[in-house]
Amino acid sequence: DTLWDLAIAEVRKRENPEDDGKRVEVWEKSVLFMGNKNGGKTTIILRCLEREESPKPTLALEYTFGRRARRHNTPKDVAHFWELGGGTSLLDLIRIPITTNNIRSFAVVLVLDLSKPNELWTTMEQLLQVTRNHVLKILAKLGKTKPEVASEMKERMRNNLQRDHPDYELVDPFPIPLVIIGSKYDIFHEFDSEMRKIISKTLRFVSHYYGASLVFTSKSEALLLKARALINHLAFGYDKSKSLSVDHSKPLYIPAGLDSLSQIGPPPASDRDIGKMRANTPLELWKKVFEKTFPPQSSCDLQDSKDPAQDLQYAEYEVDVMRAQKNQ
């Protein structure tokens, strides 16, 4: 046993003295939060864990956890929350929280800042692409050692959509559970209605295509509660809310599998424009239509330029003296 295993066993023994070694199944899940820099990820995590503290900027990759008991007198389930800071500048760090050991109980929450539509597609595409590639590598490795686990996971993601759903063959589900959160709805709500419609339709298409749930949120308590319900479903297995809101003039709330391409409609562009766009996949077509209205910022604009080594909150006298000597 590793040190961690011994520590876990010790805690279980203390929590259940009458348990006499009979194992009670403890639910353990991991959730990785990623998205735009300053998009509100930390705030959402703190609300999920009901912590009354003010959020600090996230540096690199941060970890926290929450514990909940499903019923009275049962051991508490554990949810590991990872948060990737720096927007798209630290993509390599995704490899740390997502491993072969926890892939079956892992989920991703992508937080997109609705008030910055020009960063939206680039951020979304880069983060989802790197995560997907990493997860597929792990699944390929699992396919060789534990093929039944890999095929069970693939089947589970396909089942997000009922087999009789008209889009069953047209979508390409993300390999692990995914929730897309559009944050800062209060600012987004002030946008021109046509702009709001394009952003909302595009996010609906992407979420549906990846078999993800979609929710818009802001600082308002009612909207935060909806986002929290989806995250609690991933982290603690709570029931998903059955409500549905697809009206573009209101905050969207669409659990995975409840939307359809016919309801979303075609990309918001004229037939002539669509005819000129050379796209190999529906996703590529939506990207071109979206970026025609919201030209993307170059990715160097999205990189994190501040050097955390210069940040005073991480000052360590001995290390800094050695570092200064080395630089000299």
CSV table of C-alpha atoms in Angstrom, one decimal:
chain,number,residue,atom,x,y,z
A,1,ASP,CA,0.0,0.0,0.0
A,2,THR,CA,1.1,3.5,-0.7
A,3,LEU,CA,1.2,6.2,2.0
A,4,TRP,CA,-2.0,7.6,0.5
A,5,ASP,CA,-3.8,4.2,0.8
A,6,LEU,CA,-2.9,3.9,4.4
A,7,ALA,CA,-4.0,7.4,5.2
A,8,ILE,CA,-7.4,6.8,3.4
A,9,ALA,CA,-7.9,3.6,5.4
A,10,GLU,CA,-7.1,5.3,8.6
A,11,VAL,CA,-9.6,8.1,7.9
A,12,ARG,CA,-12.3,5.6,7.0
A,13,LYS,CA,-11.6,3.7,10.2
A,14,ARG,CA,-12.0,6.9,12.3
A,15,GLU,CA,-15.2,7.9,10.5
A,16,ASN,CA,-16.8,4.5,10.9
A,17,PRO,CA,-15.5,2.9,14.1
A,18,GLU,CA,-18.5,0.4,14.0
A,19,ASP,CA,-17.6,-0.5,10.4
A,20,ASP,CA,-15.2,-3.3,11.5
A,21,GLY,CA,-13.4,-3.3,8.2
A,22,LYS,CA,-16.6,-3.8,6.1
A,23,ARG,CA,-15.9,-1.6,3.1
A,24,VAL,CA,-18.6,1.0,2.4
A,25,GLU,CA,-18.4,2.2,-1.2
A,26,VAL,CA,-17.1,5.8,-1.2
A,27,TRP,CA,-17.8,7.7,-4.4
A,28,GLU,CA,-14.7,9.5,-5.6
A,29,LYS,CA,-14.8,11.8,-8.6
A,30,SER,CA,-12.5,14.4,-10.2
A,31,VAL,CA,-13.4,17.5,-12.1
A,32,LEU,CA,-11.1,19.7,-14.1
A,33,PHE,CA,-12.1,23.4,-14.5
A,34,MET,CA,-10.6,25.3,-17.4
A,35,GLY,CA,-11.4,28.2,-19.7
A,36,ASN,CA,-10.8,31.9,-20.2
A,37,LYS,CA,-8.4,33.7,-18.0
A,38,ASN,CA,-10.5,35.7,-15.4
A,39,GLY,CA,-13.6,33.9,-16.6
A,40,GLY,CA,-14.9,33.2,-13.2
A,41,LYS,CA,-13.8,29.5,-12.7
A,42,THR,CA,-12.7,30.0,-9.1
A,43,THR,CA,-15.9,31.8,-8.1
A,44,ILE,CA,-17.9,28.8,-9.5
A,45,ILE,CA,-15.8,26.3,-7.6
A,46,LEU,CA,-16.2,28.3,-4.3
A,47,ARG,CA,-19.9,28.4,-4.8
A,48,CYS,CA,-20.1,24.7,-5.4
A,49,LEU,CA,-18.2,24.0,-2.2
A,50,GLU,CA,-20.3,26.7,-0.4
A,51,ARG,CA,-17.2,28.5,0.7
A,52,GLU,CA,-17.5,32.2,1.6
A,53,GLU,CA,-14.1,33.5,0.5
A,54,SER,CA,-13.1,35.9,-2.2
A,55,PRO,CA,-11.5,34.3,-5.2
A,56,LYS,CA,-7.8,34.9,-5.9
A,57,PRO,CA,-6.2,34.7,-9.4
A,58,THR,CA,-5.3,31.0,-10.1
A,59,LEU,CA,-1.7,30.3,-10.8
A,60,ALA,CA,-0.9,27.4,-13.0
A,61,LEU,CA,-2.9,24.4,-11.7
A,62,GLU,CA,-4.6,24.5,-8.4
A,63,TYR,CA,-6.3,21.7,-6.4
A,64,THR,CA,-9.1,21.7,-3.8
A,65,PHE,CA,-11.7,19.1,-2.7
A,66,GLY,CA,-15.2,18.8,-1.4
A,67,ARG,CA,-16.9,16.1,0.7
A,68,ARG,CA,-20.6,15.3,1.0
A,69,ALA,CA,-22.5,12.5,2.7
A,70,ARG,CA,-25.3,11.0,0.6
A,71,ARG,CA,-27.3,10.0,3.6
A,72,HIS,CA,-27.1,10.4,7.4
A,73,ASN,CA,-24.3,8.3,9.0
A,74,THR,CA,-22.7,7.3,5.8
A,75,PRO,CA,-19.0,8.0,4.8
A,76,LYS,CA,-18.6,11.2,2.8
A,77,ASP,CA,-18.0,11.1,-0.9
A,78,VAL,CA,-15.0,13.0,-2.1
A,79,ALA,CA,-14.8,15.3,-5.2
A,80,HIS,CA,-11.4,16.4,-6.3
A,81,PHE,CA,-11.5,19.8,-8.1
A,82,TRP,CA,-8.6,20.9,-10.3
A,83,GLU,CA,-8.4,24.3,-11.9
A,84,LEU,CA,-6.2,25.2,-14.8
A,85,GLY,CA,-5.2,28.9,-14.7
A,86,GLY,CA,-3.7,31.1,-17.4
A,87,GLY,CA,-6.4,30.5,-20.1
A,88,THR,CA,-4.7,28.6,-22.9
A,89,SER,CA,-1.1,29.3,-21.9
A,90,LEU,CA,-0.5,26.2,-19.8
A,91,LEU,CA,-2.1,23.4,-21.8
A,92,ASP,CA,0.7,20.9,-20.9
A,93,LEU,CA,-0.5,20.8,-17.3
A,94,ILE,CA,-3.7,19.0,-18.4
A,95,ARG,CA,-1.7,15.8,-18.2
A,96,ILE,CA,-1.3,16.0,-14.4
A,97,PRO,CA,-4.8,15.6,-13.1
A,98,ILE,CA,-6.1,13.3,-15.9
A,99,THR,CA,-4.5,9.8,-15.5
A,100,THR,CA,-5.1,6.2,-16.3
A,101,ASN,CA,-6.2,5.6,-12.6
A,102,ASN,CA,-9.0,8.2,-12.5
A,103,ILE,CA,-10.1,8.4,-16.1
A,104,ARG,CA,-13.3,6.5,-15.4
A,105,SER,CA,-14.5,9.0,-12.8
A,106,PHE,CA,-13.2,12.2,-14.5
A,107,ALA,CA,-15.2,15.1,-15.9
A,108,VAL,CA,-14.4,18.5,-17.5
A,109,VAL,CA,-16.0,21.8,-16.9
A,110,LEU,CA,-15.2,24.4,-19.6
A,111,VAL,CA,-15.9,28.0,-18.5
A,112,LEU,CA,-16.2,30.5,-21.4
A,113,ASP,CA,-16.4,34.2,-20.8
A,114,LEU,CA,-19.5,35.4,-22.7
A,115,SER,CA,-18.3,39.0,-22.5
A,116,LYS,CA,-15.3,38.3,-24.7
A,117,PRO,CA,-16.7,36.6,-27.8
A,118,ASN,CA,-13.5,37.3,-29.8
A,119,GLU,CA,-11.5,34.9,-27.5
A,120,LEU,CA,-14.3,32.4,-27.2
A,121,TRP,CA,-13.7,30.0,-30.1
A,122,THR,CA,-9.9,30.0,-29.8
A,123,THR,CA,-10.0,29.3,-26.1
A,124,MET,CA,-12.7,26.6,-26.5
A,125,GLU,CA,-11.0,24.9,-29.4
A,126,GLN,CA,-7.5,24.8,-27.9
A,127,LEU,CA,-8.5,23.5,-24.5
A,128,LEU,CA,-10.9,20.9,-25.8
A,129,GLN,CA,-8.5,19.7,-28.4
A,130,VAL,CA,-5.6,19.1,-26.0
A,131,THR,CA,-7.8,17.5,-23.4
A,132,ARG,CA,-9.5,15.2,-25.9
A,133,ASN,CA,-6.1,14.1,-27.4
A,134,HIS,CA,-4.8,13.4,-23.9
A,135,VAL,CA,-7.9,11.4,-22.9
A,136,LEU,CA,-7.9,9.4,-26.2
A,137,LYS,CA,-4.2,8.5,-25.6
A,138,ILE,CA,-5.1,7.2,-22.1
A,139,LEU,CA,-8.1,5.2,-23.6
A,140,ALA,CA,-5.9,3.7,-26.2
A,141,LYS,CA,-3.5,2.6,-23.5
A,142,LEU,CA,-6.4,1.2,-21.5
A,143,GLY,CA,-7.7,-0.6,-24.6
A,144,LYS,CA,-4.6,-2.8,-24.5
A,145,THR,CA,-4.6,-3.5,-20.8
A,146,LYS,CA,-8.3,-3.3,-19.8
A,147,PRO,CA,-10.3,-3.3,-23.0
A,148,GLU,CA,-13.6,-3.8,-21.2
A,149,VAL,CA,-13.1,-0.5,-19.3
A,150,ALA,CA,-12.3,1.5,-22.5
A,151,SER,CA,-15.3,0.1,-24.3
A,152,GLU,CA,-17.6,0.7,-21.3
A,153,MET,CA,-16.5,4.4,-21.2
A,154,LYS,CA,-17.1,4.8,-25.0
A,155,GLU,CA,-20.5,3.2,-24.7
A,156,ARG,CA,-21.4,5.5,-21.7
A,157,MET,CA,-20.6,8.6,-23.7
A,158,ARG,CA,-22.7,7.4,-26.7
A,159,ASN,CA,-25.6,6.8,-24.4
A,160,ASN,CA,-25.9,10.5,-23.5
A,161,LEU,CA,-28.0,10.5,-26.6
A,162,GLN,CA,-30.8,8.0,-27.0
A,163,ARG,CA,-30.3,5.6,-29.9
A,164,ASP,CA,-33.5,6.8,-31.5
A,165,HIS,CA,-32.4,10.5,-31.4
A,166,PRO,CA,-32.3,11.8,-35.0
A,167,ASP,CA,-28.8,13.2,-34.5
A,168,TYR,CA,-27.3,9.9,-33.0
A,169,GLU,CA,-25.1,9.4,-36.0
A,170,LEU,CA,-24.2,13.1,-36.6
A,171,VAL,CA,-22.6,14.0,-33.3
A,172,ASP,CA,-19.1,13.2,-31.9
A,173,PRO,CA,-19.3,12.9,-28.1
A,174,PHE,CA,-16.4,14.1,-26.0
A,175,PRO,CA,-14.7,11.0,-24.5
A,176,ILE,CA,-15.5,12.0,-20.9
A,177,PRO,CA,-18.4,14.0,-19.4
A,178,LEU,CA,-18.3,17.7,-20.3
A,179,VAL,CA,-20.1,20.7,-19.1
A,180,ILE,CA,-19.8,24.1,-20.9
A,181,ILE,CA,-20.5,27.1,-18.7
A,182,GLY,CA,-21.0,30.6,-20.3
A,183,SER,CA,-20.0,33.0,-17.5
A,184,LYS,CA,-20.7,36.8,-17.1
A,185,TYR,CA,-24.2,36.5,-18.5
A,186,ASP,CA,-25.0,39.9,-16.9
A,187,ILE,CA,-22.5,41.7,-19.3
A,188,PHE,CA,-23.5,39.4,-22.2
A,189,HIS,CA,-27.2,40.3,-21.7
A,190,GLU,CA,-26.4,44.0,-22.6
A,191,PHE,CA,-25.1,42.9,-26.1
A,192,ASP,CA,-27.1,43.5,-29.3
A,193,SER,CA,-29.7,40.8,-29.7
A,194,GLU,CA,-28.3,39.5,-33.0
A,195,MET,CA,-24.8,39.1,-31.4
A,196,ARG,CA,-26.4,37.2,-28.5
A,197,LYS,CA,-28.2,34.9,-30.9
A,198,ILE,CA,-25.1,34.0,-32.8
A,199,ILE,CA,-23.1,33.2,-29.7
A,200,SER,CA,-26.0,31.3,-28.1
A,201,LYS,CA,-26.7,29.2,-31.2
A,202,THR,CA,-23.0,28.5,-31.7
A,203,LEU,CA,-22.5,27.3,-28.1
A,204,ARG,CA,-25.7,25.2,-28.4
A,205,PHE,CA,-24.3,23.5,-31.5
A,206,VAL,CA,-20.9,22.8,-30.0
A,207,SER,CA,-22.4,21.5,-26.8
A,208,HIS,CA,-24.8,19.2,-28.6
A,209,TYR,CA,-22.1,18.0,-31.0
A,210,TYR,CA,-19.8,17.0,-28.1
A,211,GLY,CA,-22.7,15.5,-26.0
A,212,ALA,CA,-22.1,18.2,-23.3
A,213,SER,CA,-24.5,20.1,-21.0
A,214,LEU,CA,-24.7,23.9,-21.4
A,215,VAL,CA,-25.5,26.5,-18.8
A,216,PHE,CA,-25.2,30.3,-18.7
A,217,THR,CA,-24.3,31.9,-15.4
A,218,SER,CA,-23.4,35.2,-13.7
A,219,LYS,CA,-23.1,36.5,-10.2
A,220,SER,CA,-26.9,36.1,-9.7
A,221,GLU,CA,-27.7,33.5,-7.1
A,222,ALA,CA,-30.4,31.8,-9.2
A,223,LEU,CA,-28.1,31.3,-12.2
A,224,LEU,CA,-25.2,30.1,-10.0
A,225,LEU,CA,-27.5,27.5,-8.5
A,226,LYS,CA,-28.2,26.0,-11.9
A,227,ALA,CA,-24.5,25.7,-12.7
A,228,ARG,CA,-24.0,24.3,-9.3
A,229,ALA,CA,-26.6,21.6,-9.9
A,230,LEU,CA,-24.8,20.4,-13.1
A,231,ILE,CA,-21.4,20.3,-11.3
A,232,ASN,CA,-22.8,18.5,-8.3
A,233,HIS,CA,-24.2,15.9,-10.7
A,234,LEU,CA,-20.7,15.3,-12.0
A,235,ALA,CA,-18.9,15.6,-8.7
A,236,PHE,CA,-21.3,13.9,-6.2
A,237,GLY,CA,-23.8,12.1,-8.4
A,238,TYR,CA,-26.8,14.3,-7.4
A,239,ASP,CA,-29.8,14.2,-9.7
A,240,LYS,CA,-29.6,16.5,-12.7
A,241,SER,CA,-32.2,19.3,-12.9
A,242,LYS,CA,-34.9,18.4,-15.5
A,243,SER,CA,-35.5,22.0,-16.5
A,244,LEU,CA,-34.7,23.2,-20.0
A,245,SER,CA,-34.2,26.7,-21.4
A,246,VAL,CA,-33.4,27.2,-25.1
A,247,ASP,CA,-34.7,30.8,-25.5
A,248,HIS,CA,-31.9,33.0,-26.7
A,249,SER,CA,-33.3,36.0,-24.9
A,250,LYS,CA,-32.9,34.2,-21.6
A,251,PRO,CA,-30.0,32.4,-19.9
A,252,LEU,CA,-29.6,29.0,-21.6
A,253,TYR,CA,-29.8,25.7,-19.6
A,254,ILE,CA,-29.6,22.5,-21.6
A,255,PRO,CA,-28.6,19.2,-20.0
A,256,ALA,CA,-26.7,16.8,-22.3
A,257,GLY,CA,-28.9,15.0,-24.9
A,258,LEU,CA,-31.9,17.3,-24.7
A,259,ASP,CA,-31.1,19.5,-27.7
A,260,SER,CA,-31.3,18.7,-31.4
A,261,LEU,CA,-29.8,20.0,-34.6
A,262,SER,CA,-33.3,20.7,-36.0
A,263,GLN,CA,-34.1,22.9,-33.0
A,264,ILE,CA,-30.7,24.7,-33.2
A,265,GLY,CA,-31.1,25.4,-36.9
A,266,PRO,CA,-28.4,26.2,-39.5
A,267,PRO,CA,-25.4,28.4,-38.8
A,268,PRO,CA,-26.5,32.1,-38.7
A,269,ALA,CA,-25.3,33.2,-42.1
A,270,SER,CA,-26.9,33.7,-45.5
A,271,ASP,CA,-26.9,30.7,-47.9
A,272,ARG,CA,-24.6,32.6,-50.3
A,273,ASP,CA,-22.0,33.2,-47.5
A,274,ILE,CA,-22.3,29.5,-46.4
A,275,GLY,CA,-21.8,28.4,-50.1
A,276,LYS,CA,-18.5,30.4,-50.2
A,277,MET,CA,-17.1,28.8,-47.0
A,278,ARG,CA,-15.1,25.7,-47.6
A,279,ALA,CA,-15.6,23.5,-44.6
A,280,ASN,CA,-15.1,19.8,-44.3
A,281,THR,CA,-17.2,19.2,-41.1
A,282,PRO,CA,-20.2,20.9,-39.6
A,283,LEU,CA,-18.0,22.1,-36.7
A,284,GLU,CA,-15.6,23.8,-39.1
A,285,LEU,CA,-18.6,25.5,-40.8
A,286,TRP,CA,-19.9,26.9,-37.5
A,287,LYS,CA,-16.4,28.1,-36.7
A,288,LYS,CA,-16.1,30.0,-39.9
A,289,VAL,CA,-19.6,31.6,-39.5
A,290,PHE,CA,-18.8,32.5,-35.9
A,291,GLU,CA,-15.4,34.0,-36.7
A,292,LYS,CA,-16.8,36.1,-39.5
A,293,THR,CA,-18.8,38.0,-36.9
A,294,PHE,CA,-16.2,37.8,-34.1
A,295,PRO,CA,-12.7,37.7,-35.6
A,296,PRO,CA,-10.4,35.8,-33.2
A,297,GLN,CA,-7.6,37.4,-31.3
A,298,SER,CA,-4.2,36.0,-32.1
A,299,SER,CA,-3.2,33.4,-29.5
A,300,CYS,CA,-0.2,35.5,-28.3
A,301,ASP,CA,-2.8,38.0,-27.0
A,302,LEU,CA,-4.2,35.1,-24.9
A,303,GLN,CA,-0.8,34.0,-23.5
A,304,ASP,CA,0.0,34.7,-19.9
A,305,SER,CA,2.8,37.3,-19.9
A,306,LYS,CA,3.3,37.8,-16.2
A,307,ASP,CA,6.1,35.8,-14.7
A,308,PRO,CA,4.8,34.1,-11.5
A,309,ALA,CA,8.4,33.8,-10.2
A,310,GLN,CA,8.2,37.6,-9.7
A,311,ASP,CA,5.0,37.5,-7.7
A,312,LEU,CA,5.5,38.6,-4.1
A,313,GLN,CA,3.1,36.1,-2.6
A,314,TYR,CA,5.4,33.3,-3.6
A,315,ALA,CA,8.6,34.9,-2.3
A,316,GLU,CA,11.0,32.5,-0.5
A,317,TYR,CA,14.1,34.3,0.7
A,318,GLU,CA,16.7,31.4,0.4
A,319,VAL,CA,15.4,30.3,-3.0
A,320,ASP,CA,15.3,33.9,-4.3
A,321,VAL,CA,18.9,34.6,-3.2
A,322,MET,CA,20.1,31.5,-5.0
A,323,ARG,CA,18.1,32.4,-8.1
A,324,ALA,CA,19.5,36.0,-8.1
A,325,GLN,CA,23.0,34.5,-7.8
A,326,LYS,CA,22.3,32.1,-10.7
A,327,ASN,CA,21.0,35.0,-12.9
A,328,GLN,CA,24.0,37.1,-12.1
